[in-house]
Amino acid sequence: MTVFAVEYRYESGADERIAEVRPAHRAWLSGLADEGTVLASGPLADGSRALIVFRAEDRGSLDALLAQDPIAGLVAEKTATEWKPIIGLLAESAAA
């Protein structure tokens, strides 16, 4: 499995719509965390962006998964970068 660090930048001015969709988004992420696909997730300090660490077979699988996110329509920009954690809590998950 490959580990990807995904950063979402949410649409500017969409705070109310994001707040409405956030419970479904977090439930979706929690389910993926339970199965080991999401390793970590949370908003960045300013609230306009979020970072999610995924495990996926490849970039195509990751993109297909991200398209299922209930909040996907409110993401203005997403950046997915392959990441190889070698030290710390996520290192073991990356090696699996």
PDB file of N, CA and C in Angstrom:
ATOM      1  N   MET A   1       0.836  -1.187   0.000  1.00  0.00           N
ATOM      2  CA  MET A   1       0.000   0.000   0.000  1.00  0.00           C
ATOM      3  C   MET A   1       0.876   1.243   0.000  1.00  0.00           C
ATOM      4  N   THR A   2       0.348   2.264  -0.602  1.00  0.00           N
ATOM      5  CA  THR A   2       1.030   3.554  -0.658  1.00  0.00           C
ATOM      6  C   THR A   2       0.317   4.518   0.290  1.00  0.00           C
ATOM      7  N   VAL A   3       1.084   5.366   0.945  1.00  0.00           N
ATOM      8  CA  VAL A   3       0.519   6.390   1.819  1.00  0.00           C
ATOM      9  C   VAL A   3       0.507   7.706   1.055  1.00  0.00           C
ATOM     10  N   PHE A   4      -0.619   8.410   1.143  1.00  0.00           N
ATOM     11  CA  PHE A   4      -0.775   9.707   0.492  1.00  0.00           C
ATOM     12  C   PHE A   4      -1.190  10.743   1.524  1.00  0.00           C
ATOM     13  N   ALA A   5      -0.556  11.890   1.494  1.00  0.00           N
ATOM     14  CA  ALA A   5      -0.983  13.044   2.276  1.00  0.00           C
ATOM     15  C   ALA A   5      -1.842  13.896   1.355  1.00  0.00           C
ATOM     16  N   VAL A   6      -3.088  14.079   1.724  1.00  0.00           N
ATOM     17  CA  VAL A   6      -4.032  14.819   0.892  1.00  0.00           C
ATOM     18  C   VAL A   6      -4.422  16.098   1.621  1.00  0.00           C
ATOM     19  N   GLU A   7      -4.264  17.220   0.942  1.00  0.00           N
ATOM     20  CA  GLU A   7      -4.696  18.489   1.510  1.00  0.00           C
ATOM     21  C   GLU A   7      -5.882  19.000   0.713  1.00  0.00           C
ATOM     22  N   TYR A   8      -6.950  19.315   1.435  1.00  0.00           N
ATOM     23  CA  TYR A   8      -8.122  19.944   0.843  1.00  0.00           C
ATOM     24  C   TYR A   8      -8.060  21.435   1.153  1.00  0.00           C
ATOM     25  N   ARG A   9      -8.355  22.252   0.159  1.00  0.00           N
ATOM     26  CA  ARG A   9      -8.619  23.679   0.395  1.00  0.00           C
ATOM     27  C   ARG A   9     -10.080  23.882   0.045  1.00  0.00           C
ATOM     28  N   TYR A  10     -10.858  24.279   1.041  1.00  0.00           N
ATOM     29  CA  TYR A  10     -12.294  24.421   0.852  1.00  0.00           C
ATOM     30  C   TYR A  10     -12.639  25.699   0.100  1.00  0.00           C
ATOM     31  N   GLU A  11     -13.812  25.687  -0.524  1.00  0.00           N
ATOM     32  CA  GLU A  11     -14.302  26.876  -1.225  1.00  0.00           C
ATOM     33  C   GLU A  11     -14.403  28.040  -0.253  1.00  0.00           C
ATOM     34  N   SER A  12     -13.955  29.177  -0.675  1.00  0.00           N
ATOM     35  CA  SER A  12     -14.061  30.388   0.129  1.00  0.00           C
ATOM     36  C   SER A  12     -15.529  30.793   0.236  1.00  0.00           C
ATOM     37  N   GLY A  13     -15.959  31.189   1.421  1.00  0.00           N
ATOM     38  CA  GLY A  13     -17.329  31.643   1.616  1.00  0.00           C
ATOM     39  C   GLY A  13     -18.361  30.543   1.720  1.00  0.00           C
ATOM     40  N   ALA A  14     -17.927  29.291   1.818  1.00  0.00           N
ATOM     41  CA  ALA A  14     -18.865  28.165   1.863  1.00  0.00           C
ATOM     42  C   ALA A  14     -18.990  27.573   3.263  1.00  0.00           C
ATOM     43  N   ASP A  15     -18.679  28.360   4.283  1.00  0.00           N
ATOM     44  CA  ASP A  15     -18.652  27.851   5.651  1.00  0.00           C
ATOM     45  C   ASP A  15     -19.959  27.186   6.074  1.00  0.00           C
ATOM     46  N   GLU A  16     -21.088  27.788   5.756  1.00  0.00           N
ATOM     47  CA  GLU A  16     -22.376  27.214   6.157  1.00  0.00           C
ATOM     48  C   GLU A  16     -22.626  25.877   5.477  1.00  0.00           C
ATOM     49  N   ARG A  17     -22.366  25.798   4.188  1.00  0.00           N
ATOM     50  CA  ARG A  17     -22.568  24.536   3.465  1.00  0.00           C
ATOM     51  C   ARG A  17     -21.599  23.476   3.972  1.00  0.00           C
ATOM     52  N   ILE A  18     -20.358  23.865   4.259  1.00  0.00           N
ATOM     53  CA  ILE A  18     -19.373  22.917   4.791  1.00  0.00           C
ATOM     54  C   ILE A  18     -19.844  22.386   6.137  1.00  0.00           C
ATOM     55  N   ALA A  19     -20.349  23.271   6.997  1.00  0.00           N
ATOM     56  CA  ALA A  19     -20.850  22.853   8.307  1.00  0.00           C
ATOM     57  C   ALA A  19     -21.996  21.854   8.173  1.00  0.00           C
ATOM     58  N   GLU A  20     -22.828  22.007   7.142  1.00  0.00           N
ATOM     59  CA  GLU A  20     -23.943  21.079   6.917  1.00  0.00           C
ATOM     60  C   GLU A  20     -23.453  19.698   6.488  1.00  0.00           C
ATOM     61  N   VAL A  21     -22.412  19.664   5.675  1.00  0.00           N
ATOM     62  CA  VAL A  21     -21.913  18.409   5.111  1.00  0.00           C
ATOM     63  C   VAL A  21     -20.877  17.736   6.020  1.00  0.00           C
ATOM     64  N   ARG A  22     -20.276  18.509   6.900  1.00  0.00           N
ATOM     65  CA  ARG A  22     -19.176  17.997   7.735  1.00  0.00           C
ATOM     66  C   ARG A  22     -19.530  16.711   8.500  1.00  0.00           C
ATOM     67  N   PRO A  23     -20.720  16.569   9.109  1.00  0.00           N
ATOM     68  CA  PRO A  23     -21.003  15.311   9.814  1.00  0.00           C
ATOM     69  C   PRO A  23     -20.935  14.073   8.906  1.00  0.00           C
ATOM     70  N   ALA A  24     -21.454  14.185   7.699  1.00  0.00           N
ATOM     71  CA  ALA A  24     -21.383  13.051   6.759  1.00  0.00           C
ATOM     72  C   ALA A  24     -19.944  12.806   6.327  1.00  0.00           C
ATOM     73  N   HIS A  25     -19.196  13.876   6.110  1.00  0.00           N
ATOM     74  CA  HIS A  25     -17.784  13.776   5.734  1.00  0.00           C
ATOM     75  C   HIS A  25     -16.999  13.052   6.831  1.00  0.00           C
ATOM     76  N   ARG A  26     -17.210  13.464   8.072  1.00  0.00           N
ATOM     77  CA  ARG A  26     -16.486  12.844   9.182  1.00  0.00           C
ATOM     78  C   ARG A  26     -16.919  11.410   9.422  1.00  0.00           C
ATOM     79  N   ALA A  27     -18.180  11.102   9.215  1.00  0.00           N
ATOM     80  CA  ALA A  27     -18.644   9.714   9.344  1.00  0.00           C
ATOM     81  C   ALA A  27     -17.987   8.845   8.274  1.00  0.00           C
ATOM     82  N   TRP A  28     -17.889   9.374   7.067  1.00  0.00           N
ATOM     83  CA  TRP A  28     -17.244   8.651   5.968  1.00  0.00           C
ATOM     84  C   TRP A  28     -15.780   8.391   6.305  1.00  0.00           C
ATOM     85  N   LEU A  29     -15.081   9.426   6.781  1.00  0.00           N
ATOM     86  CA  LEU A  29     -13.672   9.271   7.160  1.00  0.00           C
ATOM     87  C   LEU A  29     -13.512   8.289   8.315  1.00  0.00           C
ATOM     88  N   SER A  30     -14.411   8.337   9.294  1.00  0.00           N
ATOM     89  CA  SER A  30     -14.331   7.419  10.434  1.00  0.00           C
ATOM     90  C   SER A  30     -14.458   5.971   9.990  1.00  0.00           C
ATOM     91  N   GLY A  31     -15.358   5.707   9.058  1.00  0.00           N
ATOM     92  CA  GLY A  31     -15.492   4.354   8.519  1.00  0.00           C
ATOM     93  C   GLY A  31     -14.218   3.900   7.836  1.00  0.00           C
ATOM     94  N   LEU A  32     -13.598   4.805   7.077  1.00  0.00           N
ATOM     95  CA  LEU A  32     -12.338   4.467   6.410  1.00  0.00           C
ATOM     96  C   LEU A  32     -11.207   4.283   7.420  1.00  0.00           C
ATOM     97  N   ALA A  33     -11.241   5.036   8.505  1.00  0.00           N
ATOM     98  CA  ALA A  33     -10.229   4.866   9.561  1.00  0.00           C
ATOM     99  C   ALA A  33     -10.400   3.505  10.226  1.00  0.00           C
ATOM    100  N   ASP A  34     -11.634   3.098  10.454  1.00  0.00           N
ATOM    101  CA  ASP A  34     -11.900   1.793  11.072  1.00  0.00           C
ATOM    102  C   ASP A  34     -11.347   0.653  10.237  1.00  0.00           C
ATOM    103  N   GLU A  35     -11.350   0.815   8.918  1.00  0.00           N
ATOM    104  CA  GLU A  35     -10.831  -0.245   8.050  1.00  0.00           C
ATOM    105  C   GLU A  35      -9.349  -0.071   7.712  1.00  0.00           C
ATOM    106  N   GLY A  36      -8.719   0.995   8.219  1.00  0.00           N
ATOM    107  CA  GLY A  36      -7.289   1.199   8.013  1.00  0.00           C
ATOM    108  C   GLY A  36      -6.912   1.980   6.776  1.00  0.00           C
ATOM    109  N   THR A  37      -7.892   2.548   6.093  1.00  0.00           N
ATOM    110  CA  THR A  37      -7.611   3.320   4.886  1.00  0.00           C
ATOM    111  C   THR A  37      -7.214   4.756   5.222  1.00  0.00           C
ATOM    112  N   VAL A  38      -7.839   5.338   6.229  1.00  0.00           N
ATOM    113  CA  VAL A  38      -7.463   6.676   6.710  1.00  0.00           C
ATOM    114  C   VAL A  38      -6.611   6.494   7.955  1.00  0.00           C
ATOM    115  N   LEU A  39      -5.418   7.079   7.925  1.00  0.00           N
ATOM    116  CA  LEU A  39      -4.498   6.973   9.050  1.00  0.00           C
ATOM    117  C   LEU A  39      -4.601   8.164   9.984  1.00  0.00           C
ATOM    118  N   ALA A  40      -4.955   9.324   9.466  1.00  0.00           N
ATOM    119  CA  ALA A  40      -5.118  10.537  10.266  1.00  0.00           C
ATOM    120  C   ALA A  40      -5.912  11.541   9.447  1.00  0.00           C
ATOM    121  N   SER A  41      -6.624  12.415  10.152  1.00  0.00           N
ATOM    122  CA  SER A  41      -7.420  13.423   9.459  1.00  0.00           C
ATOM    123  C   SER A  41      -7.737  14.561  10.413  1.00  0.00           C
ATOM    124  N   GLY A  42      -7.803  15.762   9.868  1.00  0.00           N
ATOM    125  CA  GLY A  42      -8.231  16.898  10.671  1.00  0.00           C
ATOM    126  C   GLY A  42      -8.021  18.203   9.939  1.00  0.00           C
ATOM    127  N   PRO A  43      -8.714  19.247  10.424  1.00  0.00           N
ATOM    128  CA  PRO A  43      -8.582  20.571   9.814  1.00  0.00           C
ATOM    129  C   PRO A  43      -7.257  21.208  10.204  1.00  0.00           C
ATOM    130  N   LEU A  44      -6.744  22.056   9.329  1.00  0.00           N
ATOM    131  CA  LEU A  44      -5.594  22.877   9.682  1.00  0.00           C
ATOM    132  C   LEU A  44      -6.102  24.050  10.527  1.00  0.00           C
ATOM    133  N   ALA A  45      -5.209  24.715  11.204  1.00  0.00           N
ATOM    134  CA  ALA A  45      -5.577  25.696  12.227  1.00  0.00           C
ATOM    135  C   ALA A  45      -6.527  26.785  11.740  1.00  0.00           C
ATOM    136  N   ASP A  46      -6.393  27.216  10.499  1.00  0.00           N
ATOM    137  CA  ASP A  46      -7.242  28.314  10.029  1.00  0.00           C
ATOM    138  C   ASP A  46      -8.624  27.861   9.584  1.00  0.00           C
ATOM    139  N   GLY A  47      -8.864  26.554   9.509  1.00  0.00           N
ATOM    140  CA  GLY A  47     -10.170  26.026   9.148  1.00  0.00           C
ATOM    141  C   GLY A  47     -10.499  26.033   7.672  1.00  0.00           C
ATOM    142  N   SER A  48      -9.680  26.657   6.859  1.00  0.00           N
ATOM    143  CA  SER A  48      -9.965  26.723   5.421  1.00  0.00           C
ATOM    144  C   SER A  48      -9.410  25.524   4.668  1.00  0.00           C
ATOM    145  N   ARG A  49      -8.630  24.712   5.368  1.00  0.00           N
ATOM    146  CA  ARG A  49      -7.995  23.557   4.739  1.00  0.00           C
ATOM    147  C   ARG A  49      -8.017  22.378   5.706  1.00  0.00           C
ATOM    148  N   ALA A  50      -7.791  21.198   5.162  1.00  0.00           N
ATOM    149  CA  ALA A  50      -7.719  19.987   5.982  1.00  0.00           C
ATOM    150  C   ALA A  50      -6.628  19.090   5.419  1.00  0.00           C
ATOM    151  N   LEU A  51      -6.090  18.246   6.284  1.00  0.00           N
ATOM    152  CA  LEU A  51      -5.085  17.267   5.888  1.00  0.00           C
ATOM    153  C   LEU A  51      -5.608  15.884   6.245  1.00  0.00           C
ATOM    154  N   ILE A  52      -5.539  14.974   5.282  1.00  0.00           N
ATOM    155  CA  ILE A  52      -5.986  13.598   5.488  1.00  0.00           C
ATOM    156  C   ILE A  52      -4.883  12.684   4.974  1.00  0.00           C
ATOM    157  N   VAL A  53      -4.517  11.701   5.770  1.00  0.00           N
ATOM    158  CA  VAL A  53      -3.491  10.744   5.368  1.00  0.00           C
ATOM    159  C   VAL A  53      -4.194   9.418   5.063  1.00  0.00           C
ATOM    160  N   PHE A  54      -4.071   8.974   3.817  1.00  0.00           N
ATOM    161  CA  PHE A  54      -4.726   7.768   3.319  1.00  0.00           C
ATOM    162  C   PHE A  54      -3.714   6.676   2.996  1.00  0.00           C
ATOM    163  N   ARG A  55      -4.181   5.443   3.034  1.00  0.00           N
ATOM    164  CA  ARG A  55      -3.476   4.316   2.424  1.00  0.00           C
ATOM    165  C   ARG A  55      -4.309   3.893   1.224  1.00  0.00           C
ATOM    166  N   ALA A  56      -3.652   3.704   0.070  1.00  0.00           N
ATOM    167  CA  ALA A  56      -4.354   3.283  -1.147  1.00  0.00           C
ATOM    168  C   ALA A  56      -3.388   2.499  -2.023  1.00  0.00           C
ATOM    169  N   GLU A  57      -3.945   1.693  -2.900  1.00  0.00           N
ATOM    170  CA  GLU A  57      -3.116   0.895  -3.818  1.00  0.00           C
ATOM    171  C   GLU A  57      -2.267   1.790  -4.717  1.00  0.00           C
ATOM    172  N   ASP A  58      -2.893   2.837  -5.250  1.00  0.00           N
ATOM    173  CA  ASP A  58      -2.206   3.727  -6.184  1.00  0.00           C
ATOM    174  C   ASP A  58      -2.996   5.021  -6.285  1.00  0.00           C
ATOM    175  N   ARG A  59      -2.506   5.949  -7.075  1.00  0.00           N
ATOM    176  CA  ARG A  59      -3.152   7.258  -7.202  1.00  0.00           C
ATOM    177  C   ARG A  59      -4.551   7.134  -7.796  1.00  0.00           C
ATOM    178  N   GLY A  60      -4.735   6.246  -8.743  1.00  0.00           N
ATOM    179  CA  GLY A  60      -6.067   6.063  -9.326  1.00  0.00           C
ATOM    180  C   GLY A  60      -7.078   5.595  -8.289  1.00  0.00           C
ATOM    181  N   SER A  61      -6.676   4.667  -7.441  1.00  0.00           N
ATOM    182  CA  SER A  61      -7.565   4.189  -6.366  1.00  0.00           C
ATOM    183  C   SER A  61      -7.877   5.311  -5.391  1.00  0.00           C
ATOM    184  N   LEU A  62      -6.866   6.110  -5.069  1.00  0.00           N
ATOM    185  CA  LEU A  62      -7.076   7.243  -4.167  1.00  0.00           C
ATOM    186  C   LEU A  62      -8.072   8.225  -4.776  1.00  0.00           C
ATOM    187  N   ASP A  63      -7.888   8.578  -6.037  1.00  0.00           N
ATOM    188  CA  ASP A  63      -8.788   9.536  -6.685  1.00  0.00           C
ATOM    189  C   ASP A  63     -10.226   9.024  -6.708  1.00  0.00           C
ATOM    190  N   ALA A  64     -10.407   7.729  -6.965  1.00  0.00           N
ATOM    191  CA  ALA A  64     -11.750   7.147  -6.958  1.00  0.00           C
ATOM    192  C   ALA A  64     -12.358   7.237  -5.560  1.00  0.00           C
ATOM    193  N   LEU A  65     -11.559   7.015  -4.555  1.00  0.00           N
ATOM    194  CA  LEU A  65     -12.017   7.111  -3.171  1.00  0.00           C
ATOM    195  C   LEU A  65     -12.393   8.550  -2.815  1.00  0.00           C
ATOM    196  N   LEU A  66     -11.540   9.501  -3.167  1.00  0.00           N
ATOM    197  CA  LEU A  66     -11.805  10.910  -2.856  1.00  0.00           C
ATOM    198  C   LEU A  66     -13.084  11.415  -3.519  1.00  0.00           C
ATOM    199  N   ALA A  67     -13.414  10.873  -4.670  1.00  0.00           N
ATOM    200  CA  ALA A  67     -14.637  11.277  -5.366  1.00  0.00           C
ATOM    201  C   ALA A  67     -15.885  10.887  -4.572  1.00  0.00           C
ATOM    202  N   GLN A  68     -15.762   9.918  -3.666  1.00  0.00           N
ATOM    203  CA  GLN A  68     -16.894   9.469  -2.846  1.00  0.00           C
ATOM    204  C   GLN A  68     -17.104  10.326  -1.597  1.00  0.00           C
ATOM    205  N   ASP A  69     -16.162  11.203  -1.277  1.00  0.00           N
ATOM    206  CA  ASP A  69     -16.238  12.014  -0.073  1.00  0.00           C
ATOM    207  C   ASP A  69     -17.451  12.936  -0.155  1.00  0.00           C
ATOM    208  N   PRO A  70     -18.321  12.921   0.853  1.00  0.00           N
ATOM    209  CA  PRO A  70     -19.497  13.796   0.819  1.00  0.00           C
ATOM    210  C   PRO A  70     -19.173  15.286   0.709  1.00  0.00           C
ATOM    211  N   ILE A  71     -17.983  15.676   1.095  1.00  0.00           N
ATOM    212  CA  ILE A  71     -17.616  17.092   1.043  1.00  0.00           C
ATOM    213  C   ILE A  71     -16.885  17.456  -0.254  1.00  0.00           C
ATOM    214  N   ALA A  72     -16.696  16.490  -1.142  1.00  0.00           N
ATOM    215  CA  ALA A  72     -15.902  16.692  -2.361  1.00  0.00           C
ATOM    216  C   ALA A  72     -16.366  17.892  -3.183  1.00  0.00           C
ATOM    217  N   GLY A  73     -17.651  18.148  -3.244  1.00  0.00           N
ATOM    218  CA  GLY A  73     -18.169  19.261  -4.033  1.00  0.00           C
ATOM    219  C   GLY A  73     -17.831  20.632  -3.471  1.00  0.00           C
ATOM    220  N   LEU A  74     -17.329  20.665  -2.235  1.00  0.00           N
ATOM    221  CA  LEU A  74     -16.979  21.931  -1.602  1.00  0.00           C
ATOM    222  C   LEU A  74     -15.473  22.121  -1.498  1.00  0.00           C
ATOM    223  N   VAL A  75     -14.733  21.239  -2.141  1.00  0.00           N
ATOM    224  CA  VAL A  75     -13.274  21.333  -2.144  1.00  0.00           C
ATOM    225  C   VAL A  75     -12.860  22.087  -3.402  1.00  0.00           C
ATOM    226  N   ALA A  76     -12.267  23.261  -3.209  1.00  0.00           N
ATOM    227  CA  ALA A  76     -11.838  24.081  -4.341  1.00  0.00           C
ATOM    228  C   ALA A  76     -10.563  23.536  -4.960  1.00  0.00           C
ATOM    229  N   GLU A  77      -9.710  22.963  -4.123  1.00  0.00           N
ATOM    230  CA  GLU A  77      -8.435  22.432  -4.599  1.00  0.00           C
ATOM    231  C   GLU A  77      -8.007  21.288  -3.688  1.00  0.00           C
ATOM    232  N   LYS A  78      -7.498  20.230  -4.298  1.00  0.00           N
ATOM    233  CA  LYS A  78      -6.941  19.140  -3.495  1.00  0.00           C
ATOM    234  C   LYS A  78      -5.565  18.800  -4.042  1.00  0.00           C
ATOM    235  N   THR A  79      -4.674  18.526  -3.122  1.00  0.00           N
ATOM    236  CA  THR A  79      -3.322  18.129  -3.474  1.00  0.00           C
ATOM    237  C   THR A  79      -3.059  16.788  -2.815  1.00  0.00           C
ATOM    238  N   ALA A  80      -2.666  15.817  -3.585  1.00  0.00           N
ATOM    239  CA  ALA A  80      -2.338  14.493  -3.052  1.00  0.00           C
ATOM    240  C   ALA A  80      -0.882  14.203  -3.378  1.00  0.00           C
ATOM    241  N   THR A  81      -0.127  13.910  -2.335  1.00  0.00           N
ATOM    242  CA  THR A  81       1.295  13.661  -2.482  1.00  0.00           C
ATOM    243  C   THR A  81       1.633  12.319  -1.862  1.00  0.00           C
ATOM    244  N   GLU A  82       2.337  11.480  -2.618  1.00  0.00           N
ATOM    245  CA  GLU A  82       2.796  10.218  -2.044  1.00  0.00           C
ATOM    246  C   GLU A  82       3.779  10.540  -0.923  1.00  0.00           C
ATOM    247  N   TRP A  83       3.616   9.842   0.198  1.00  0.00           N
ATOM    248  CA  TRP A  83       4.415  10.142   1.379  1.00  0.00           C
ATOM    249  C   TRP A  83       4.966   8.848   1.941  1.00  0.00           C
ATOM    250  N   LYS A  84       6.188   8.877   2.421  1.00  0.00           N
ATOM    251  CA  LYS A  84       6.832   7.695   2.969  1.00  0.00           C
ATOM    252  C   LYS A  84       7.276   7.971   4.412  1.00  0.00           C
ATOM    253  N   PRO A  85       6.327   7.890   5.373  1.00  0.00           N
ATOM    254  CA  PRO A  85       6.728   8.098   6.761  1.00  0.00           C
ATOM    255  C   PRO A  85       7.652   6.963   7.212  1.00  0.00           C
ATOM    256  N   ILE A  86       8.797   7.308   7.765  1.00  0.00           N
ATOM    257  CA  ILE A  86       9.748   6.278   8.193  1.00  0.00           C
ATOM    258  C   ILE A  86       9.965   6.271   9.697  1.00  0.00           C
ATOM    259  N   ILE A  87       9.527   7.325  10.377  1.00  0.00           N
ATOM    260  CA  ILE A  87       9.681   7.422  11.818  1.00  0.00           C
ATOM    261  C   ILE A  87       8.340   7.847  12.413  1.00  0.00           C
ATOM    262  N   GLY A  88       7.965   7.270  13.535  1.00  0.00           N
ATOM    263  CA  GLY A  88       6.760   7.684  14.233  1.00  0.00           C
ATOM    264  C   GLY A  88       5.614   6.729  14.053  1.00  0.00           C
ATOM    265  N   LEU A  89       4.451   7.147  14.541  1.00  0.00           N
ATOM    266  CA  LEU A  89       3.288   6.292  14.597  1.00  0.00           C
ATOM    267  C   LEU A  89       2.793   5.806  13.238  1.00  0.00           C
ATOM    268  N   LEU A  90       2.960   6.606  12.197  1.00  0.00           N
ATOM    269  CA  LEU A  90       2.449   6.222  10.881  1.00  0.00           C
ATOM    270  C   LEU A  90       3.432   5.370  10.081  1.00  0.00           C
ATOM    271  N   ALA A  91       4.664   5.261  10.538  1.00  0.00           N
ATOM    272  CA  ALA A  91       5.687   4.510   9.794  1.00  0.00           C
ATOM    273  C   ALA A  91       5.297   3.043   9.623  1.00  0.00           C
ATOM    274  N   GLU A  92       4.760   2.439  10.665  1.00  0.00           N
ATOM    275  CA  GLU A  92       4.366   1.026  10.569  1.00  0.00           C
ATOM    276  C   GLU A  92       3.230   0.830   9.568  1.00  0.00           C
ATOM    277  N   SER A  93       2.293   1.749   9.546  1.00  0.00           N
ATOM    278  CA  SER A  93       1.185   1.657   8.598  1.00  0.00           C
ATOM    279  C   SER A  93       1.659   1.783   7.165  1.00  0.00           C
ATOM    280  N   ALA A  94       2.673   2.580   6.950  1.00  0.00           N
ATOM    281  CA  ALA A  94       3.208   2.759   5.591  1.00  0.00           C
ATOM    282  C   ALA A  94       3.933   1.519   5.125  1.00  0.00           C
ATOM    283  N   ALA A  95       4.520   0.781   6.061  1.00  0.00           N
ATOM    284  CA  ALA A  95       5.277  -0.411   5.693  1.00  0.00           C
ATOM    285  C   ALA A  95       4.372  -1.599   5.396  1.00  0.00           C
ATOM    286  N   ALA A  96       3.132  -1.539   5.848  1.00  0.00           N
ATOM    287  CA  ALA A  96       2.196  -2.683   5.666  1.00  0.00           C
ATOM    288  C   ALA A  96       1.779  -2.857   4.230  1.00  0.00           C
TER     289      ALA A  96
END
